[in-house]
Amino acid sequence: VSRSPRYQAVLSELRAGKPLLIDGAVTTELERRGVPVLPNMAHSMGTAETHPEALIALHEDYIRAGSRLVTVNTFGFTKGILEAVGLGEKFELLNRRSVECALEARKRTGTEDSVLVAGSVSHLVAAPNLEPEGDPKTWEREMTEMVRVQKAAGVDLMLIEMAGDAAWTPRLIR
């Protein structure tokens, strides 16, 4: 459990029954704003490198709208998925830069003491069928590496998105 003052403040508010407003869709909103997204599985995976200001601006907009938690743009960014679209060598870079964009938005809005940055993992991937493929043990190792990179880059907590599949969710929790 994070010991940061901002995390503890939000946790206290939740325990007191106050709602926590989180951000919304990232890739969908980037696309709506005209940011180019890659085809198939890649979607907005490279945005933190190719259009960081657009990603930072989106996070800033969510924060200014009242979000107390913003989610990094890493939905389904496992190394295997990135390798499938020719970005495997950028696995760590893209995960780290996605975190840095959210942290920068928090800094620019002056909300370092009140907004949490959540890393993002899911058993679903940004692909047409949304289901991971391959060996579950390999996938779990890749997901663990993703969490390691995001934690080292400075996320306050990890958010498990769109989980529920009995075969994959325990791996996410671990």
PDB file of C-alpha atoms in Angstrom:
ATOM      1  CA  VAL A   1       0.000   0.000   0.000  1.00  0.00           C
ATOM      2  CA  SER A   2       1.347   3.410  -0.947  1.00  0.00           C
ATOM      3  CA  ARG A   3       2.361   5.629   1.955  1.00  0.00           C
ATOM      4  CA  SER A   4       2.327   8.833  -0.109  1.00  0.00           C
ATOM      5  CA  PRO A   5       0.309  11.681   1.414  1.00  0.00           C
ATOM      6  CA  ARG A   6      -1.810  12.042  -1.750  1.00  0.00           C
ATOM      7  CA  TYR A   7      -2.679   8.329  -1.718  1.00  0.00           C
ATOM      8  CA  GLN A   8      -3.531   8.405   1.978  1.00  0.00           C
ATOM      9  CA  ALA A   9      -5.680  11.542   1.478  1.00  0.00           C
ATOM     10  CA  VAL A  10      -7.706   9.911  -1.298  1.00  0.00           C
ATOM     11  CA  LEU A  11      -8.009   6.701   0.707  1.00  0.00           C
ATOM     12  CA  SER A  12      -9.329   8.653   3.713  1.00  0.00           C
ATOM     13  CA  GLU A  13     -11.925  10.361   1.520  1.00  0.00           C
ATOM     14  CA  LEU A  14     -13.055   7.014   0.114  1.00  0.00           C
ATOM     15  CA  ARG A  15     -13.360   5.575   3.617  1.00  0.00           C
ATOM     16  CA  ALA A  16     -15.488   8.600   4.553  1.00  0.00           C
ATOM     17  CA  GLY A  17     -17.856   7.749   1.691  1.00  0.00           C
ATOM     18  CA  LYS A  18     -16.780  10.486  -0.722  1.00  0.00           C
ATOM     19  CA  PRO A  19     -16.826   9.580  -4.426  1.00  0.00           C
ATOM     20  CA  LEU A  20     -13.639   9.373  -6.457  1.00  0.00           C
ATOM     21  CA  LEU A  21     -13.873  10.733  -9.983  1.00  0.00           C
ATOM     22  CA  ILE A  22     -11.510   8.968 -12.360  1.00  0.00           C
ATOM     23  CA  ASP A  23     -10.633   9.797 -15.935  1.00  0.00           C
ATOM     24  CA  GLY A  24     -12.297   8.292 -18.980  1.00  0.00           C
ATOM     25  CA  ALA A  25     -11.202   6.689 -22.212  1.00  0.00           C
ATOM     26  CA  VAL A  26      -7.722   7.601 -23.388  1.00  0.00           C
ATOM     27  CA  THR A  27      -7.308   6.026 -26.825  1.00  0.00           C
ATOM     28  CA  THR A  28     -10.865   6.845 -27.870  1.00  0.00           C
ATOM     29  CA  GLU A  29     -10.447  10.466 -26.830  1.00  0.00           C
ATOM     30  CA  LEU A  30      -7.026  10.802 -28.464  1.00  0.00           C
ATOM     31  CA  GLU A  31      -8.510   9.516 -31.707  1.00  0.00           C
ATOM     32  CA  ARG A  32     -11.472  11.890 -31.381  1.00  0.00           C
ATOM     33  CA  ARG A  33      -8.991  14.741 -31.023  1.00  0.00           C
ATOM     34  CA  GLY A  34      -7.276  13.778 -34.267  1.00  0.00           C
ATOM     35  CA  VAL A  35      -4.201  12.072 -32.866  1.00  0.00           C
ATOM     36  CA  PRO A  36      -3.182   9.327 -35.296  1.00  0.00           C
ATOM     37  CA  VAL A  37      -3.498   5.819 -33.907  1.00  0.00           C
ATOM     38  CA  LEU A  38      -1.843   2.722 -35.265  1.00  0.00           C
ATOM     39  CA  PRO A  39      -3.927  -0.017 -36.899  1.00  0.00           C
ATOM     40  CA  ASN A  40      -4.932  -3.332 -35.382  1.00  0.00           C
ATOM     41  CA  MET A  41      -3.459  -4.124 -31.992  1.00  0.00           C
ATOM     42  CA  ALA A  42      -1.283  -1.049 -31.694  1.00  0.00           C
ATOM     43  CA  HIS A  43      -3.941   1.663 -31.328  1.00  0.00           C
ATOM     44  CA  SER A  44      -2.369   4.504 -29.308  1.00  0.00           C
ATOM     45  CA  MET A  45       0.612   2.599 -27.959  1.00  0.00           C
ATOM     46  CA  GLY A  46       3.165   4.971 -29.466  1.00  0.00           C
ATOM     47  CA  THR A  47       1.400   8.207 -28.536  1.00  0.00           C
ATOM     48  CA  ALA A  48       3.619   8.900 -25.518  1.00  0.00           C
ATOM     49  CA  GLU A  49       6.581   8.972 -27.895  1.00  0.00           C
ATOM     50  CA  THR A  50       5.046  10.471 -31.055  1.00  0.00           C
ATOM     51  CA  HIS A  51       2.479  12.895 -29.577  1.00  0.00           C
ATOM     52  CA  PRO A  52       3.342  13.384 -25.894  1.00  0.00           C
ATOM     53  CA  GLU A  53       1.833  16.884 -25.717  1.00  0.00           C
ATOM     54  CA  ALA A  54      -1.540  15.541 -26.903  1.00  0.00           C
ATOM     55  CA  LEU A  55      -1.447  12.839 -24.231  1.00  0.00           C
ATOM     56  CA  ILE A  56      -0.403  15.314 -21.532  1.00  0.00           C
ATOM     57  CA  ALA A  57      -3.183  17.716 -22.609  1.00  0.00           C
ATOM     58  CA  LEU A  58      -5.758  14.926 -22.389  1.00  0.00           C
ATOM     59  CA  HIS A  59      -4.662  14.034 -18.848  1.00  0.00           C
ATOM     60  CA  GLU A  60      -4.715  17.739 -17.938  1.00  0.00           C
ATOM     61  CA  ASP A  61      -8.274  18.049 -19.254  1.00  0.00           C
ATOM     62  CA  TYR A  62      -9.423  15.101 -17.154  1.00  0.00           C
ATOM     63  CA  ILE A  63      -7.759  16.595 -14.079  1.00  0.00           C
ATOM     64  CA  ARG A  64      -9.302  20.027 -14.695  1.00  0.00           C
ATOM     65  CA  ALA A  65     -12.692  18.320 -15.073  1.00  0.00           C
ATOM     66  CA  GLY A  66     -12.285  16.964 -11.538  1.00  0.00           C
ATOM     67  CA  SER A  67     -10.571  13.601 -11.949  1.00  0.00           C
ATOM     68  CA  ARG A  68      -8.592  12.639  -8.874  1.00  0.00           C
ATOM     69  CA  LEU A  69      -7.122   9.606 -10.628  1.00  0.00           C
ATOM     70  CA  VAL A  70      -5.674   9.508 -14.140  1.00  0.00           C
ATOM     71  CA  THR A  71      -4.725   6.295 -15.880  1.00  0.00           C
ATOM     72  CA  VAL A  72      -1.567   5.924 -17.922  1.00  0.00           C
ATOM     73  CA  ASN A  73      -1.970   5.051 -21.584  1.00  0.00           C
ATOM     74  CA  THR A  74      -0.775   1.435 -21.402  1.00  0.00           C
ATOM     75  CA  PHE A  75      -3.882  -0.713 -21.875  1.00  0.00           C
ATOM     76  CA  GLY A  76      -2.619  -4.079 -23.153  1.00  0.00           C
ATOM     77  CA  PHE A  77       0.970  -2.906 -23.715  1.00  0.00           C
ATOM     78  CA  THR A  78       2.611  -6.260 -23.068  1.00  0.00           C
ATOM     79  CA  LYS A  79       5.940  -6.863 -24.742  1.00  0.00           C
ATOM     80  CA  GLY A  80       4.375  -9.587 -26.896  1.00  0.00           C
ATOM     81  CA  ILE A  81       1.715  -7.217 -28.219  1.00  0.00           C
ATOM     82  CA  LEU A  82       4.295  -4.546 -28.950  1.00  0.00           C
ATOM     83  CA  GLU A  83       6.507  -7.098 -30.712  1.00  0.00           C
ATOM     84  CA  ALA A  84       3.561  -8.109 -32.903  1.00  0.00           C
ATOM     85  CA  VAL A  85       3.380  -4.547 -34.266  1.00  0.00           C
ATOM     86  CA  GLY A  86       7.128  -3.951 -34.519  1.00  0.00           C
ATOM     87  CA  LEU A  87       7.495  -1.951 -31.298  1.00  0.00           C
ATOM     88  CA  GLY A  88       8.899  -4.653 -29.005  1.00  0.00           C
ATOM     89  CA  GLU A  89      12.221  -2.884 -28.516  1.00  0.00           C
ATOM     90  CA  LYS A  90      10.291   0.137 -27.213  1.00  0.00           C
ATOM     91  CA  PHE A  91       8.400  -1.784 -24.512  1.00  0.00           C
ATOM     92  CA  GLU A  92      10.097  -0.117 -21.559  1.00  0.00           C
ATOM     93  CA  LEU A  93      10.328   3.280 -23.243  1.00  0.00           C
ATOM     94  CA  LEU A  94       6.618   3.442 -24.135  1.00  0.00           C
ATOM     95  CA  ASN A  95       5.485   2.273 -20.713  1.00  0.00           C
ATOM     96  CA  ARG A  96       7.812   4.719 -18.963  1.00  0.00           C
ATOM     97  CA  ARG A  97       6.881   7.654 -21.192  1.00  0.00           C
ATOM     98  CA  SER A  98       3.176   6.962 -20.726  1.00  0.00           C
ATOM     99  CA  VAL A  99       3.682   7.307 -16.977  1.00  0.00           C
ATOM    100  CA  GLU A 100       5.793  10.428 -17.455  1.00  0.00           C
ATOM    101  CA  CYS A 101       3.014  12.086 -19.509  1.00  0.00           C
ATOM    102  CA  ALA A 102       0.487  11.540 -16.714  1.00  0.00           C
ATOM    103  CA  LEU A 103       2.952  12.794 -14.103  1.00  0.00           C
ATOM    104  CA  GLU A 104       3.658  15.876 -16.209  1.00  0.00           C
ATOM    105  CA  ALA A 105      -0.069  16.626 -16.504  1.00  0.00           C
ATOM    106  CA  ARG A 106      -0.392  16.388 -12.734  1.00  0.00           C
ATOM    107  CA  LYS A 107       2.577  18.742 -12.321  1.00  0.00           C
ATOM    108  CA  ARG A 108       1.254  21.277 -14.849  1.00  0.00           C
ATOM    109  CA  THR A 109      -2.115  21.383 -13.119  1.00  0.00           C
ATOM    110  CA  GLY A 110      -0.533  21.846  -9.698  1.00  0.00           C
ATOM    111  CA  THR A 111      -2.267  18.766  -8.313  1.00  0.00           C
ATOM    112  CA  GLU A 112       0.731  16.728  -7.147  1.00  0.00           C
ATOM    113  CA  ASP A 113      -0.767  16.554  -3.672  1.00  0.00           C
ATOM    114  CA  SER A 114      -4.268  15.469  -4.698  1.00  0.00           C
ATOM    115  CA  VAL A 115      -4.285  13.482  -7.971  1.00  0.00           C
ATOM    116  CA  LEU A 116      -3.204   9.851  -8.228  1.00  0.00           C
ATOM    117  CA  VAL A 117      -1.554   8.367 -11.299  1.00  0.00           C
ATOM    118  CA  ALA A 118      -2.586   4.775 -11.915  1.00  0.00           C
ATOM    119  CA  GLY A 119      -0.655   2.285 -13.954  1.00  0.00           C
ATOM    120  CA  SER A 120      -2.854   0.214 -16.238  1.00  0.00           C
ATOM    121  CA  VAL A 121      -2.952  -3.541 -16.800  1.00  0.00           C
ATOM    122  CA  SER A 122      -5.639  -5.762 -18.262  1.00  0.00           C
ATOM    123  CA  HIS A 123      -6.085  -9.332 -19.379  1.00  0.00           C
ATOM    124  CA  LEU A 124      -7.684  -7.856 -22.484  1.00  0.00           C
ATOM    125  CA  VAL A 125      -5.456  -6.480 -25.181  1.00  0.00           C
ATOM    126  CA  ALA A 126      -6.029  -3.732 -27.702  1.00  0.00           C
ATOM    127  CA  ALA A 127      -6.679  -6.212 -30.491  1.00  0.00           C
ATOM    128  CA  PRO A 128      -9.676  -7.188 -32.592  1.00  0.00           C
ATOM    129  CA  ASN A 129     -10.650 -10.151 -30.399  1.00  0.00           C
ATOM    130  CA  LEU A 130      -9.455  -8.523 -27.139  1.00  0.00           C
ATOM    131  CA  GLU A 131      -8.202 -11.843 -25.763  1.00  0.00           C
ATOM    132  CA  PRO A 132      -4.547 -12.549 -24.997  1.00  0.00           C
ATOM    133  CA  GLU A 133      -2.923 -15.280 -26.981  1.00  0.00           C
ATOM    134  CA  GLY A 134      -0.027 -17.577 -26.289  1.00  0.00           C
ATOM    135  CA  ASP A 135       1.306 -19.116 -23.141  1.00  0.00           C
ATOM    136  CA  PRO A 136      -0.312 -17.757 -19.937  1.00  0.00           C
ATOM    137  CA  LYS A 137       2.969 -18.044 -18.004  1.00  0.00           C
ATOM    138  CA  THR A 138       4.794 -15.957 -20.610  1.00  0.00           C
ATOM    139  CA  TRP A 139       1.975 -13.418 -20.584  1.00  0.00           C
ATOM    140  CA  GLU A 140       2.128 -13.224 -16.773  1.00  0.00           C
ATOM    141  CA  ARG A 141       5.890 -12.616 -16.883  1.00  0.00           C
ATOM    142  CA  GLU A 142       5.362  -9.840 -19.422  1.00  0.00           C
ATOM    143  CA  MET A 143       2.614  -8.292 -17.310  1.00  0.00           C
ATOM    144  CA  THR A 144       4.851  -8.453 -14.224  1.00  0.00           C
ATOM    145  CA  GLU A 145       7.564  -6.649 -16.181  1.00  0.00           C
ATOM    146  CA  MET A 146       5.030  -4.017 -17.237  1.00  0.00           C
ATOM    147  CA  VAL A 147       4.081  -3.402 -13.607  1.00  0.00           C
ATOM    148  CA  ARG A 148       7.758  -3.177 -12.634  1.00  0.00           C
ATOM    149  CA  VAL A 149       8.451  -0.538 -15.295  1.00  0.00           C
ATOM    150  CA  GLN A 150       5.391   1.515 -14.415  1.00  0.00           C
ATOM    151  CA  LYS A 151       6.109   1.402 -10.672  1.00  0.00           C
ATOM    152  CA  ALA A 152       9.725   2.456 -11.278  1.00  0.00           C
ATOM    153  CA  ALA A 153       8.468   5.340 -13.437  1.00  0.00           C
ATOM    154  CA  GLY A 154       6.361   6.660 -10.558  1.00  0.00           C
ATOM    155  CA  VAL A 155       2.749   5.437 -10.596  1.00  0.00           C
ATOM    156  CA  ASP A 156       0.913   5.659  -7.288  1.00  0.00           C
ATOM    157  CA  LEU A 157      -1.012   2.418  -7.772  1.00  0.00           C
ATOM    158  CA  MET A 158      -1.936  -0.162 -10.396  1.00  0.00           C
ATOM    159  CA  LEU A 159      -5.398  -0.276 -11.930  1.00  0.00           C
ATOM    160  CA  ILE A 160      -6.654  -3.598 -13.254  1.00  0.00           C
ATOM    161  CA  GLU A 161      -8.939  -2.723 -16.149  1.00  0.00           C
ATOM    162  CA  MET A 162     -11.688  -4.821 -17.697  1.00  0.00           C
ATOM    163  CA  ALA A 163     -10.825  -7.966 -15.750  1.00  0.00           C
ATOM    164  CA  GLY A 164     -13.152 -10.826 -15.000  1.00  0.00           C
ATOM    165  CA  ASP A 165     -11.979 -13.789 -17.017  1.00  0.00           C
ATOM    166  CA  ALA A 166     -11.341 -16.659 -14.588  1.00  0.00           C
ATOM    167  CA  ALA A 167      -8.288 -17.856 -16.527  1.00  0.00           C
ATOM    168  CA  TRP A 168      -6.490 -14.502 -16.646  1.00  0.00           C
ATOM    169  CA  THR A 169      -7.621 -12.365 -13.692  1.00  0.00           C
ATOM    170  CA  PRO A 170      -5.666 -14.287 -10.992  1.00  0.00           C
ATOM    171  CA  ARG A 171      -2.533 -13.676 -13.029  1.00  0.00           C
ATOM    172  CA  LEU A 172      -3.267  -9.950 -13.038  1.00  0.00           C
ATOM    173  CA  ILE A 173      -3.800  -9.894  -9.299  1.00  0.00           C
ATOM    174  CA  ARG A 174      -0.486 -11.667  -8.689  1.00  0.00           C
TER     175      ARG A 174
END
